[in-house]
mmCIF file of C-alpha atoms and ligand atoms in Angstrom:
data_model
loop_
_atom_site.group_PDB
_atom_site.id
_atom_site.type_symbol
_atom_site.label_atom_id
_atom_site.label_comp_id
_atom_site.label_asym_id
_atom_site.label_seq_id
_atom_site.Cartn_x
_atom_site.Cartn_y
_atom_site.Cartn_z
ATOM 1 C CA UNK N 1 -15.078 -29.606 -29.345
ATOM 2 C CA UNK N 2 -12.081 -29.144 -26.849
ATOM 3 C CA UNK N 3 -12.153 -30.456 -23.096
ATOM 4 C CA UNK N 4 -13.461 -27.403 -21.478
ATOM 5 C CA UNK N 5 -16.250 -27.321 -24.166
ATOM 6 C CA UNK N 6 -17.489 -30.347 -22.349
ATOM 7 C CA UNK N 7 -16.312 -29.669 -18.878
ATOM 8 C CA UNK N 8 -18.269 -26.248 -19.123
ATOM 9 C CA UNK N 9 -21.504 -28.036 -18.471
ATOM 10 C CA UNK N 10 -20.550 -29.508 -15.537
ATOM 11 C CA UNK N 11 -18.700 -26.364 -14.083
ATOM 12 C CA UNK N 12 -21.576 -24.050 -15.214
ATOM 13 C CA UNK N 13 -24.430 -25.891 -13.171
ATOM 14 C CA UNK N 14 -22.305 -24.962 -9.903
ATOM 15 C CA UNK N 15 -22.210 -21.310 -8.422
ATOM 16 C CA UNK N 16 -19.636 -19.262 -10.617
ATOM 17 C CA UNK N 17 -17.323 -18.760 -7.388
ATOM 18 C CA UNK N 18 -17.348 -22.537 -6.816
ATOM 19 C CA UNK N 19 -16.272 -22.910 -10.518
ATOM 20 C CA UNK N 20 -13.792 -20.512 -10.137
ATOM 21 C CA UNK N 21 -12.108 -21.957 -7.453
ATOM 22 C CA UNK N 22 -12.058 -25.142 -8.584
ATOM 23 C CA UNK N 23 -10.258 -24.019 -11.702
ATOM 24 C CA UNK N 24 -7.824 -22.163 -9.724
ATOM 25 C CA UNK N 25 -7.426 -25.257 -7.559
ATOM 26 C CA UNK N 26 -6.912 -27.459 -10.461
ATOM 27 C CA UNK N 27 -3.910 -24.836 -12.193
ATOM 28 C CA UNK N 28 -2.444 -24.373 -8.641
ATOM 29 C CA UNK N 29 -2.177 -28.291 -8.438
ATOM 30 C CA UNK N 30 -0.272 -28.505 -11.831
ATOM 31 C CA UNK N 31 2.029 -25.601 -11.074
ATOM 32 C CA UNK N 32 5.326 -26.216 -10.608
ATOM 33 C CA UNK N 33 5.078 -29.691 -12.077
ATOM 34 C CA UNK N 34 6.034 -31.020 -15.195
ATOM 35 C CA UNK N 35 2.732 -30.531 -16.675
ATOM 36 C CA UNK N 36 3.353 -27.113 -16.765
ATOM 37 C CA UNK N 37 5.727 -27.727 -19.382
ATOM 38 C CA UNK N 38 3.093 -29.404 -21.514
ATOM 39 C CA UNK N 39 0.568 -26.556 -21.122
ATOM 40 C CA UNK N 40 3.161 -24.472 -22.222
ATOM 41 C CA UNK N 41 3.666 -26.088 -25.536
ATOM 42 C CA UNK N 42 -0.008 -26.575 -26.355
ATOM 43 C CA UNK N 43 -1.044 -23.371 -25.137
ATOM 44 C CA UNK N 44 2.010 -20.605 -26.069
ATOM 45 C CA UNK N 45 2.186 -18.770 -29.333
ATOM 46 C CA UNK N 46 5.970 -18.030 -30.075
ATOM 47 C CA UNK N 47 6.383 -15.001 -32.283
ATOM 48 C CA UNK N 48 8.401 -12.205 -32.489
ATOM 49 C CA UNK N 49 6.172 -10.143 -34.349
ATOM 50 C CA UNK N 50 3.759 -10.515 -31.146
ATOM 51 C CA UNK N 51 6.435 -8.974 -28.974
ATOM 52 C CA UNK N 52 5.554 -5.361 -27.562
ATOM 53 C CA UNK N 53 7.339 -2.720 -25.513
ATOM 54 C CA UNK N 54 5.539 -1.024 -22.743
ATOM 55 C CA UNK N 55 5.917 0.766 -19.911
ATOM 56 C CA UNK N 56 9.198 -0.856 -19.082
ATOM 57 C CA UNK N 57 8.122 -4.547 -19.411
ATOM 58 C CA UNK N 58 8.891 -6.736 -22.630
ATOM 59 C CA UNK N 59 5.859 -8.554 -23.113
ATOM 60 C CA UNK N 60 6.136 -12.057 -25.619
ATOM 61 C CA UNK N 61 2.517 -11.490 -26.798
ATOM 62 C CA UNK N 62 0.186 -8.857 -25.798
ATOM 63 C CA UNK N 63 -2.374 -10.836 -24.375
ATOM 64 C CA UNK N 64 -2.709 -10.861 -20.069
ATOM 65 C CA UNK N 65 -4.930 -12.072 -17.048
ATOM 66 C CA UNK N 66 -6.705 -9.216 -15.328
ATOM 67 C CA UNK N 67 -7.234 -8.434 -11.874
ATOM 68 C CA UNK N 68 -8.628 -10.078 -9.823
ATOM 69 C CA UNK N 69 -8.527 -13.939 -11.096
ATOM 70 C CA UNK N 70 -5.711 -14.332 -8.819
ATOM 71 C CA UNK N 71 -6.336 -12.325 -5.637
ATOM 72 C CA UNK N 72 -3.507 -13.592 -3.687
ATOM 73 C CA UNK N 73 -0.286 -14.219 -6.332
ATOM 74 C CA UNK N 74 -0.707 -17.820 -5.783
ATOM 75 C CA UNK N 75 -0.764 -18.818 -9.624
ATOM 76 C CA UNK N 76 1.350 -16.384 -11.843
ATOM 77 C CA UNK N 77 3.312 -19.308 -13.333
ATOM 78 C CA UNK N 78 0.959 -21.242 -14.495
ATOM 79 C CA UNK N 79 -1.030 -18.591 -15.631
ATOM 80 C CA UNK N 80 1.890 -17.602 -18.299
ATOM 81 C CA UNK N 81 2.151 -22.037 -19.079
ATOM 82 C CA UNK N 82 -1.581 -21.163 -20.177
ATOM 83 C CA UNK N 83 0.009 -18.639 -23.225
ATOM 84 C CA UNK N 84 -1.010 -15.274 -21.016
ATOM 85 C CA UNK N 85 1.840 -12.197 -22.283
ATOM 86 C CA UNK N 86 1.571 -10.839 -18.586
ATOM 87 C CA UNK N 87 -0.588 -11.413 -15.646
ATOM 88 C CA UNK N 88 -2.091 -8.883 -12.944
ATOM 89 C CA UNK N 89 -2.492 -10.043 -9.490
ATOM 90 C CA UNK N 90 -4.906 -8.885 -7.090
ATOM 91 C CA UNK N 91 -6.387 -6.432 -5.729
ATOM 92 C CA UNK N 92 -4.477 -6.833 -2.676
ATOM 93 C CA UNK N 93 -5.734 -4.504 0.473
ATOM 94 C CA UNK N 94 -3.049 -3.019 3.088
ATOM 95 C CA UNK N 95 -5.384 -5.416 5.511
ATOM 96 C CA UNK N 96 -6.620 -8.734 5.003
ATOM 97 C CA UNK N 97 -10.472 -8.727 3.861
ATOM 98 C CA UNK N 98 -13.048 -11.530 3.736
ATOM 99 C CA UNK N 99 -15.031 -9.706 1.213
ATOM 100 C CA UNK N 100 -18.977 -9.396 0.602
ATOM 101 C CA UNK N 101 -21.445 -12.052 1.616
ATOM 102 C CA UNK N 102 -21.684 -15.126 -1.145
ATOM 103 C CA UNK N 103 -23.401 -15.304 -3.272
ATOM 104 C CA UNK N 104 -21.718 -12.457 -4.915
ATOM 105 C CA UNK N 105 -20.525 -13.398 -8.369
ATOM 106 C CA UNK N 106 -22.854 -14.376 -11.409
ATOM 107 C CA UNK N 107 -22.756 -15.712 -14.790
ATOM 108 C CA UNK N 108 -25.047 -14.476 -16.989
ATOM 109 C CA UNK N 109 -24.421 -17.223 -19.714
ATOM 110 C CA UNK N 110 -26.415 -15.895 -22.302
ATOM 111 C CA UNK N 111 -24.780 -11.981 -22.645
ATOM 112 C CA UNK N 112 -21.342 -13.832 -22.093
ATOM 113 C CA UNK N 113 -21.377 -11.305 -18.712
ATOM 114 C CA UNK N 114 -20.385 -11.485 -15.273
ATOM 115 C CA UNK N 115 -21.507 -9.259 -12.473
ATOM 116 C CA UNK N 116 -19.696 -9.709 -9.457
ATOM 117 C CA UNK N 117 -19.421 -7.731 -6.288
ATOM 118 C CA UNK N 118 -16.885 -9.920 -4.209
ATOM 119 C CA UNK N 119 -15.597 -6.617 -2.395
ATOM 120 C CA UNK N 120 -11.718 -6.664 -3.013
ATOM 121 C CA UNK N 121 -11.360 -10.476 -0.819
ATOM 122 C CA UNK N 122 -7.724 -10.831 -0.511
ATOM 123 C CA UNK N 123 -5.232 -12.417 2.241
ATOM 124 C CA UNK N 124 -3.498 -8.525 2.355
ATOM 125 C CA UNK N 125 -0.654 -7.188 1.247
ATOM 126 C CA UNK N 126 1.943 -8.855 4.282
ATOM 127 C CA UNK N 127 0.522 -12.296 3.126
ATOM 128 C CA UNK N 128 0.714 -11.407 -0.582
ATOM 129 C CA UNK N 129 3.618 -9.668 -0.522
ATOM 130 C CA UNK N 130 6.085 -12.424 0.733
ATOM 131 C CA UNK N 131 4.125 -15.020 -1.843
ATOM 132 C CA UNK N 132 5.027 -12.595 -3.772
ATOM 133 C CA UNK N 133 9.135 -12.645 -3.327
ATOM 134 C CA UNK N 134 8.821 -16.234 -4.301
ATOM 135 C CA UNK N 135 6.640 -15.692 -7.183
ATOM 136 C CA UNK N 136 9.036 -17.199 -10.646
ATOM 137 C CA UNK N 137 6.986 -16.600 -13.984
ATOM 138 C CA UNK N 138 9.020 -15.813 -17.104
ATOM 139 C CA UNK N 139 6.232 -12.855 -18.010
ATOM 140 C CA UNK N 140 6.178 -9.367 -16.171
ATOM 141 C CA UNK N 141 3.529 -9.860 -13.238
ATOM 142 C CA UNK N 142 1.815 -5.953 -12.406
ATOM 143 C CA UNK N 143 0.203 -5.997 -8.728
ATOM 144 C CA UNK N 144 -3.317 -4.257 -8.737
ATOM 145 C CA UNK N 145 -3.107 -1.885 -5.262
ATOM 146 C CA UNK N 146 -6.187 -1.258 -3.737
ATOM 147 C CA UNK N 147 -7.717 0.397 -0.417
ATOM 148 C CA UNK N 148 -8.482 -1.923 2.275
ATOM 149 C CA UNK N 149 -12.666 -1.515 3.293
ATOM 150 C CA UNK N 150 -11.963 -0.272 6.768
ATOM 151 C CA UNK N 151 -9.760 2.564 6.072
ATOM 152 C CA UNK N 152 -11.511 6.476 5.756
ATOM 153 C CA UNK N 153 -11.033 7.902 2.258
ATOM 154 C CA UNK N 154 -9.237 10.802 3.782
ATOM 155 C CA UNK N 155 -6.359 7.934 4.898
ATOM 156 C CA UNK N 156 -6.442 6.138 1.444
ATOM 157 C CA UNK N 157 -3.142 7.379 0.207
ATOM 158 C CA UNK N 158 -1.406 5.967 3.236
ATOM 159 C CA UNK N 159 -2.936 2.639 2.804
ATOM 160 C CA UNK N 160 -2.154 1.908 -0.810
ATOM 161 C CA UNK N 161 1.695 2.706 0.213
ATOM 162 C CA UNK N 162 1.687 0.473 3.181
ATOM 163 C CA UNK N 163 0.347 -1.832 0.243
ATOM 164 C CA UNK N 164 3.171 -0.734 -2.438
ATOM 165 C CA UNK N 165 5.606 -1.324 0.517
ATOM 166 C CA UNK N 166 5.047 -4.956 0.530
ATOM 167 C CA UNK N 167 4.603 -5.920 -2.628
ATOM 168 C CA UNK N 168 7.370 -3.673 -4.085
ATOM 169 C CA UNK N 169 10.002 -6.232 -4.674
ATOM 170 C CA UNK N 170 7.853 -9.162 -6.211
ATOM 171 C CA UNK N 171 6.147 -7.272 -8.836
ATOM 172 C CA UNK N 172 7.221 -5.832 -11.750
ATOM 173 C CA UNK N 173 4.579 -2.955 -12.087
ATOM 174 C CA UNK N 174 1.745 -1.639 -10.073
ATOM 175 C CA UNK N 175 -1.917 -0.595 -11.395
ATOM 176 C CA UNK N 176 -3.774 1.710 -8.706
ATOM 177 C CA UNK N 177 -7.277 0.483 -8.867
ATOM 178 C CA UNK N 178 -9.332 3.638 -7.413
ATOM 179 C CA UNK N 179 -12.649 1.940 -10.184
ATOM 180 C CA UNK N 180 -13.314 -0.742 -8.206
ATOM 181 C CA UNK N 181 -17.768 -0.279 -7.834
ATOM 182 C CA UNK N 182 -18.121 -2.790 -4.741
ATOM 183 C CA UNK N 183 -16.715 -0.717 -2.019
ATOM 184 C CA UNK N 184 -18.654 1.568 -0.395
ATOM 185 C CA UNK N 185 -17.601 5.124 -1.855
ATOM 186 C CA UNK N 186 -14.366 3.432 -3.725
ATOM 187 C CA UNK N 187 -14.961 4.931 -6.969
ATOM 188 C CA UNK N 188 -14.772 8.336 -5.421
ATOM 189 C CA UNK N 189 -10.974 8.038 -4.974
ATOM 190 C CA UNK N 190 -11.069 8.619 -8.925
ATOM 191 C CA UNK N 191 -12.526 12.667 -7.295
ATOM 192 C CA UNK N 192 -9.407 15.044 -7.783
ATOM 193 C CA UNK N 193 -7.756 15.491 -4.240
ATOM 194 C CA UNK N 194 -7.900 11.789 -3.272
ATOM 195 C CA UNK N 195 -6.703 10.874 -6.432
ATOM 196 C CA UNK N 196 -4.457 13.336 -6.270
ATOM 197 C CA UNK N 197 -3.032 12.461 -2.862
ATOM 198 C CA UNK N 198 -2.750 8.919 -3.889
ATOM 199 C CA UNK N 199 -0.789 9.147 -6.703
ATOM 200 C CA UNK N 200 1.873 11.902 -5.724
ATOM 201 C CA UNK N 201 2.196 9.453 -2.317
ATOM 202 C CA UNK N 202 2.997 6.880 -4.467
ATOM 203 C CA UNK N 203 5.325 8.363 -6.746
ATOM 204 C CA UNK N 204 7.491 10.021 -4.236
ATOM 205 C CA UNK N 205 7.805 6.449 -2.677
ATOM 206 C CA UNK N 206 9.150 5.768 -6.565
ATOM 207 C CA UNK N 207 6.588 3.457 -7.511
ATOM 208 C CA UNK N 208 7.184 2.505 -10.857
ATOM 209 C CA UNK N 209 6.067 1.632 -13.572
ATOM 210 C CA UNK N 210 2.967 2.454 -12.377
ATOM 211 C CA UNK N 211 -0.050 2.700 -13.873
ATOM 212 C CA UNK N 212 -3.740 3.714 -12.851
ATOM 213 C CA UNK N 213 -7.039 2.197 -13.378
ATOM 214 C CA UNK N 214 -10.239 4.092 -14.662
ATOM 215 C CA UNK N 215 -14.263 3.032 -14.384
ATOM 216 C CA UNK N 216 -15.980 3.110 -17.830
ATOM 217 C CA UNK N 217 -18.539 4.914 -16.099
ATOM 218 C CA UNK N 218 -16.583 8.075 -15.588
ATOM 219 C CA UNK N 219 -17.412 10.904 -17.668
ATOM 220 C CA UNK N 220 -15.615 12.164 -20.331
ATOM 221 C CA UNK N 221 -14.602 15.097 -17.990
ATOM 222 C CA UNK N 222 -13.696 13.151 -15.046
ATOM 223 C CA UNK N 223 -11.272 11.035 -17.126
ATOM 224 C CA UNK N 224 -9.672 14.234 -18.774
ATOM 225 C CA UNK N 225 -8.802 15.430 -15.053
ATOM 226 C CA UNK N 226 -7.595 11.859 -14.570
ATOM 227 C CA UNK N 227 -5.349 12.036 -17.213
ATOM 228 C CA UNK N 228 -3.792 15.246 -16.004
ATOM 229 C CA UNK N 229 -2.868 14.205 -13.177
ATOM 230 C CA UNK N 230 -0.840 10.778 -15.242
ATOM 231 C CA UNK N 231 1.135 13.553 -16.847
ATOM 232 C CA UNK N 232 1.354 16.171 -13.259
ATOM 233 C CA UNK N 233 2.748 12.607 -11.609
ATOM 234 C CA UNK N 234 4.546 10.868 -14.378
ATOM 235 C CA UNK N 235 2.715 7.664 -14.363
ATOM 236 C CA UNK N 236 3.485 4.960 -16.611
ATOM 237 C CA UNK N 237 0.163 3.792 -18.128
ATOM 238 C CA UNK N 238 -3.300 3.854 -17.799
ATOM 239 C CA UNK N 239 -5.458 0.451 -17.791
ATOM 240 C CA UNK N 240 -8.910 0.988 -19.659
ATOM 241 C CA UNK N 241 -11.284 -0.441 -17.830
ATOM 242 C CA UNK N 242 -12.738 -2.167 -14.894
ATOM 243 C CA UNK N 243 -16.347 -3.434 -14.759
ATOM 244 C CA UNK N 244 -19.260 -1.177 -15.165
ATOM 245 C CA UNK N 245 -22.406 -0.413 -12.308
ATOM 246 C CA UNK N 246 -24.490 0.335 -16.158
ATOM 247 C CA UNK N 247 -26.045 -2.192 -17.281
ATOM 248 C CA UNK N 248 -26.507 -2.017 -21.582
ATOM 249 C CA UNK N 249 -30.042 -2.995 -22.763
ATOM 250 C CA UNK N 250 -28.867 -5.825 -24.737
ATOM 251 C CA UNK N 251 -28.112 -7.954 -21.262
ATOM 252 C CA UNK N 252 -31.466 -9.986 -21.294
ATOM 253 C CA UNK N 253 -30.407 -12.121 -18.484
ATOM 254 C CA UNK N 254 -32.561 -12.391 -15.656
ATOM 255 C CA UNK N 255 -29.690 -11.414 -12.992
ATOM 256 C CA UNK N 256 -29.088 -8.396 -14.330
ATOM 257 C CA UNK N 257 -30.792 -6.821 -11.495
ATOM 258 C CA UNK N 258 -27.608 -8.115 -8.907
ATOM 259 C CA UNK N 259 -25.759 -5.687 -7.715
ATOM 260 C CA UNK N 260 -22.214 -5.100 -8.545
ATOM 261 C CA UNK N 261 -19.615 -4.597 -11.737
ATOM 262 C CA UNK N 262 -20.650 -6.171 -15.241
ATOM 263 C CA UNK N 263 -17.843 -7.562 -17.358
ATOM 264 C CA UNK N 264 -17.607 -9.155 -20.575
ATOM 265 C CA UNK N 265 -19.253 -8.847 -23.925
ATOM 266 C CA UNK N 266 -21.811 -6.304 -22.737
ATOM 267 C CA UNK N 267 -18.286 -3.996 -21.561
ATOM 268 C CA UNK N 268 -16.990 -4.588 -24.768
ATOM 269 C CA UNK N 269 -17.671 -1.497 -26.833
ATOM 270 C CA UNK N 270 -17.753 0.934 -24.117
ATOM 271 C CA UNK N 271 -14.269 -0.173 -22.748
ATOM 272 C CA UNK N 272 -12.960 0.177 -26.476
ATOM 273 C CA UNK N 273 -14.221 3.312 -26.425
ATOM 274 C CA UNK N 274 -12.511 4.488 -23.393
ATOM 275 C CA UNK N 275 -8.857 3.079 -24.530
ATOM 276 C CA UNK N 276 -9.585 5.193 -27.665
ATOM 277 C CA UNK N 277 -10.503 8.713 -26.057
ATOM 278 C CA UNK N 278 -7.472 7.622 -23.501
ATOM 279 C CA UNK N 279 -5.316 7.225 -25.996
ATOM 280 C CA UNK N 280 -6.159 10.197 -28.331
ATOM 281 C CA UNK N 281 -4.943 12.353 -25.034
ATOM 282 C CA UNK N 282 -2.115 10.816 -23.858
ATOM 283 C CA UNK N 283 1.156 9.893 -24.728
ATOM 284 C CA UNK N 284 1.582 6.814 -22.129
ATOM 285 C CA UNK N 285 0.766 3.114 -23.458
ATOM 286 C CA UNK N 286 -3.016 2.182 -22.501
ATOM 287 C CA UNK N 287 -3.979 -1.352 -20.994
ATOM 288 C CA UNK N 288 -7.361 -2.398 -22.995
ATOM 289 C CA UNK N 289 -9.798 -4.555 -20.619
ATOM 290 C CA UNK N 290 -13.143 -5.578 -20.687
ATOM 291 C CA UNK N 291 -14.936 -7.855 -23.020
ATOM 292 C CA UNK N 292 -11.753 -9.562 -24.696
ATOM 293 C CA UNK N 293 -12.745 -12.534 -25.783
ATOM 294 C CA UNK N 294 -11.597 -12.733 -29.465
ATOM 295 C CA UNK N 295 -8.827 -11.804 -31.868
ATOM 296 C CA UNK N 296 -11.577 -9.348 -33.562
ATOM 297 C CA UNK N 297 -11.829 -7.866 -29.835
ATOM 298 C CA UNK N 298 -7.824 -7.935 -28.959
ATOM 299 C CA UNK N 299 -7.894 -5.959 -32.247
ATOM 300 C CA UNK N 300 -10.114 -3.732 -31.961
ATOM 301 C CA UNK N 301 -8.503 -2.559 -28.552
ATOM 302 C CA UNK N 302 -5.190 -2.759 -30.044
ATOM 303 C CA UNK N 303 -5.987 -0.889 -33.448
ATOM 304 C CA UNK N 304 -8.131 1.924 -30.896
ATOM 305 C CA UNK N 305 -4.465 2.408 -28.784
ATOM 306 C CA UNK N 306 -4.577 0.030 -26.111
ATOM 307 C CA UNK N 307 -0.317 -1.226 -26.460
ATOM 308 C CA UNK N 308 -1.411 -4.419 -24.558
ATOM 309 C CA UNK N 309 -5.139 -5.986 -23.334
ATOM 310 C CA UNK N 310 -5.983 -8.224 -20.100
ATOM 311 C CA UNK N 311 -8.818 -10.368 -19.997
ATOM 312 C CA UNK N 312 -11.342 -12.052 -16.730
ATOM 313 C CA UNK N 313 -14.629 -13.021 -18.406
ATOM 314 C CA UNK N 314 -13.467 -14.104 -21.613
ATOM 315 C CA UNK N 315 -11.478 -16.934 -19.813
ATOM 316 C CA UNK N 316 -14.533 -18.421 -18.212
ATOM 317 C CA UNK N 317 -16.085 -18.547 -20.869
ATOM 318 C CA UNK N 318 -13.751 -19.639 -23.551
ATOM 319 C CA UNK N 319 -11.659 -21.851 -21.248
ATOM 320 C CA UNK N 320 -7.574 -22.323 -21.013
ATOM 321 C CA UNK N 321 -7.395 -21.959 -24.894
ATOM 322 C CA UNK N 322 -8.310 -18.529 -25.213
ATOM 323 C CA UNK N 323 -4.642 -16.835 -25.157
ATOM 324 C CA UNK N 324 -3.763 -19.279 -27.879
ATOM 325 C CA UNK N 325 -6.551 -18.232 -30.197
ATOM 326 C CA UNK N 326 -6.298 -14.635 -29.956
ATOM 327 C CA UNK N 327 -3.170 -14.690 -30.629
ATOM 328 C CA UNK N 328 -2.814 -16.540 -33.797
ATOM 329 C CA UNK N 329 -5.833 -15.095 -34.607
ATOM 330 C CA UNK N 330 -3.764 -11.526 -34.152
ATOM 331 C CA UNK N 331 -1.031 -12.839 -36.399
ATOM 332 C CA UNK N 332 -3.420 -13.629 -38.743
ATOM 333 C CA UNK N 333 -5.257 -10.126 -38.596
ATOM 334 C CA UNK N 334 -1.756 -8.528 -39.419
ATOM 335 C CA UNK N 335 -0.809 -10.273 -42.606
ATOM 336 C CA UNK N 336 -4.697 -9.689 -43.383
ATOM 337 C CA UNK N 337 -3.778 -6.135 -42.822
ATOM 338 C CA UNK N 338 -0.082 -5.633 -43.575
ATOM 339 C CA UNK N 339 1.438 -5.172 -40.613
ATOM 340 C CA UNK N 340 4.969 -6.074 -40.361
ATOM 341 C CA UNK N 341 4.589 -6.092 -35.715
ATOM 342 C CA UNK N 342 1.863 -6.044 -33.442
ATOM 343 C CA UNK N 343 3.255 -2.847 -32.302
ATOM 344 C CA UNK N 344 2.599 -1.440 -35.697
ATOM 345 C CA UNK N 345 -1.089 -1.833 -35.295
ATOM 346 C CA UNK N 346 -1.382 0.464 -31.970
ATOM 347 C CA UNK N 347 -3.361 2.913 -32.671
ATOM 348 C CA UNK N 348 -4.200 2.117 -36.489
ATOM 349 C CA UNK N 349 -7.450 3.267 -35.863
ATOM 350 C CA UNK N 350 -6.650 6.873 -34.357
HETATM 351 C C1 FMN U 401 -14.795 -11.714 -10.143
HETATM 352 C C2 FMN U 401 -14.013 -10.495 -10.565
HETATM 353 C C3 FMN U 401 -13.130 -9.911 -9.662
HETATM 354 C C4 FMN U 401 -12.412 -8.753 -10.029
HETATM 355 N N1 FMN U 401 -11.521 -8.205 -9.146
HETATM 356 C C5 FMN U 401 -10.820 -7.097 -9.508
HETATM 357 C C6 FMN U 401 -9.866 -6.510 -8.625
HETATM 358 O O1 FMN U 401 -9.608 -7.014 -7.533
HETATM 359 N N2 FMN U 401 -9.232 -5.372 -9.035
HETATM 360 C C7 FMN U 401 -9.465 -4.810 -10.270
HETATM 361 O O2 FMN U 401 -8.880 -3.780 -10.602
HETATM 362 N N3 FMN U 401 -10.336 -5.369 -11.137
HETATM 363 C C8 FMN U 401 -11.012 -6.482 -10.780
HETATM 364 N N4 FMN U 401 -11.896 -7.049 -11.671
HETATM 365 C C9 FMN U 401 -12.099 -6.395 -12.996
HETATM 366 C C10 FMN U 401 -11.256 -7.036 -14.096
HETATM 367 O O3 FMN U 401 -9.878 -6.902 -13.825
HETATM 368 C C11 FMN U 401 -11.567 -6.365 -15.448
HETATM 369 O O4 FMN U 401 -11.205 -5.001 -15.385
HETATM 370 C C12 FMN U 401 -13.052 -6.473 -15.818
HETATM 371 O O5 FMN U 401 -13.589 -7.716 -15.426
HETATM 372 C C13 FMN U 401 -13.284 -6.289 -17.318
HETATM 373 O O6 FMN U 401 -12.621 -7.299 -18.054
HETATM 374 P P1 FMN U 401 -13.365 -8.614 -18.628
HETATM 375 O O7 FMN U 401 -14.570 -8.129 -19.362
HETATM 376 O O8 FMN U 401 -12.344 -9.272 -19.497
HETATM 377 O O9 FMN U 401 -13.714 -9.448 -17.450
HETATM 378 C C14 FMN U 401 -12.597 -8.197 -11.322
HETATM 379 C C15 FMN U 401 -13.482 -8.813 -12.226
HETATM 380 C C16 FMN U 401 -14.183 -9.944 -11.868
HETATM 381 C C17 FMN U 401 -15.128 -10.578 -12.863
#
């Protein structure tokens, strides 16, 4: 049993967002510090054949920290000391934004889920952006842009370039999350002309790479017109997905009935899904997210066309560890299967 085997216990009985900040206390304290160092060594798998090309960015292993585990850009180092191939901070808002009332995220221990609805709380983009300039990780950090709570849909596109703005120098590519299902009317920036708006703002401000991220509760139409408009605007990428408003009938746990975005296991197969019919219509490299927890599940996202995959849930669960094992547990998986590279096994399955 490793340390956060029996720490979980402990952190478990207190309310997920406590846990979570403490955690993020505890790697904030150890950043910059020589223990960095150590966490490197125990925790980072050095292999070539791990290495992938995408959108720009060399990434040492294909494994990354989603959105939203680090709001504010405060722990990108140590992040990458914990074996993490890239990390994605934010969502960061054009203004600063307490968020929802707590309680407002939940385990549900059993289903290996999370729902959370914390409502895009973030110090905003002036704060985050000049953290930002000071930011030093040796892996490619991507900056999630999102639109502040107080801002009309009709001025969205506006807001997410103030946003861009600020954080343009400090990060190294930039998803636009329009998915996000605990703003009020949020997920209807992913509608045509907002979308649409949004994107061509951004790109004629030369955003780039940039990247934009989908709901895995869009219909298979919706996400065809999204994927237009990647190729109308030249986008880099598409990240596959964020958390879902469904909720699967194998969650048995009680708060299922909260409201707000399930991730984890229960997102698993549905968020494979959704790199795969992503990736059987585009050309650009797909970002697979949502219910990574193992080497079987980096796989499977990998082998269904997602280039790289990102991870939230699986690291509460599985603890500081986890980039480690799925990693050698991908290097393993390609001798099993022949594969000379990682980048060999994109798309294996298509
Ligand atoms: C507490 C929490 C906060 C999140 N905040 C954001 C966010 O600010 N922006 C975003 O695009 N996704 C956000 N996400 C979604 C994750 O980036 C990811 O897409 C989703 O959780 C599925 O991955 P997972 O199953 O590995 O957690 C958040 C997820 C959680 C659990």
């Amino acid at each position: 049993m490793n340390a956060y085997e029996l720490a979980k216990p402990v952190l478990f009985r207190l309310p997920a967002e406590t846990a979570h900040t403490l955690g993020h206390d505890a790697l904030r304290a150890v950043q910059g510090t020589p223990v960095e160092g150590l966490l490197r060594s125990w925790y980072d798998v050095d292999d070539p054949r791990l290495h992938v090309s995408a959108f720009g960015q060399t990434f040492h292993n294909p494994v990354g920290v989603a959105a939203g585990f680090d709001k504010n850009a405060e722990i990108p180092s140590v992040l990458s000391s914990l074996g993490f191939g890239f990390v994605e901070v934010g969502g960061v808002t054009a203004n600063p934004q307490e968020g929802n009332p707590r309680p407002r995220m939940f385990r549900l221990q059993g289903d290996e889920a999370i729902i959370n609805r914390m409502g895009l709380n973030n110090e905003g983009a002036d704060a985050v952006g000049r953290r930002l300039a000071g930011v030093t990780a040796d892996v490619p950090v991507g900056v999630n842009l999102a639109k502040s709570e107080d801002v009309p849909l009709e001025e969205a596109a506006e807001d997410y370039l103030y946003t861009y703005e600020r954080v343009a120098d400090g990060g190294d590519f930039f998803v636009v999350n329009i998915s996000c299902p605990n703003s009020e009317g949020f997920r209807d920036l992913q509608n045509r002309e907002p979308m649409e708006d949004i994107l061509g703002t951004l790109a004629d401000a030369g955003a780039a790479p940039l990247l934009v991220k989908l709901s895995p509760d869009l219909p298979d139409p919706a996400i065809e017109d999204a994927l237009e408009l990647v190729e109308e605007y030249d986008l880099d990428g598409v990240v596959a997905t964020n958390t879902t408003t469904e909720r699967p009938a194998s969650v048995r746990d009680a708060r299922r009935v909260e409201t707000g975005g399930l991730s984890g296991r229960p997102l698993e197969s549905r968020a494979t899904e959704m790199v795969r019919f992503v990736a059987e219509r585009t050309d650009v490299p797909v970002v697979g997210v949502g219910g990574v927890s193992t080497a079987d599940d980096a796989y499977r996202k990998i082998r269904a066309g997602a280039s790289v995959v990102q991870l939230y849930t699986g690291l509460i669960y599985r603890g500081p560890s986890i980039a480690r094992e799925i990693n050698r547990g991908l290097l393993e998986r390609l001798d099993r299967d022949g594969f000379d590279r990682l980048e060999d096994a994109v798309g294996a399955d298509l």
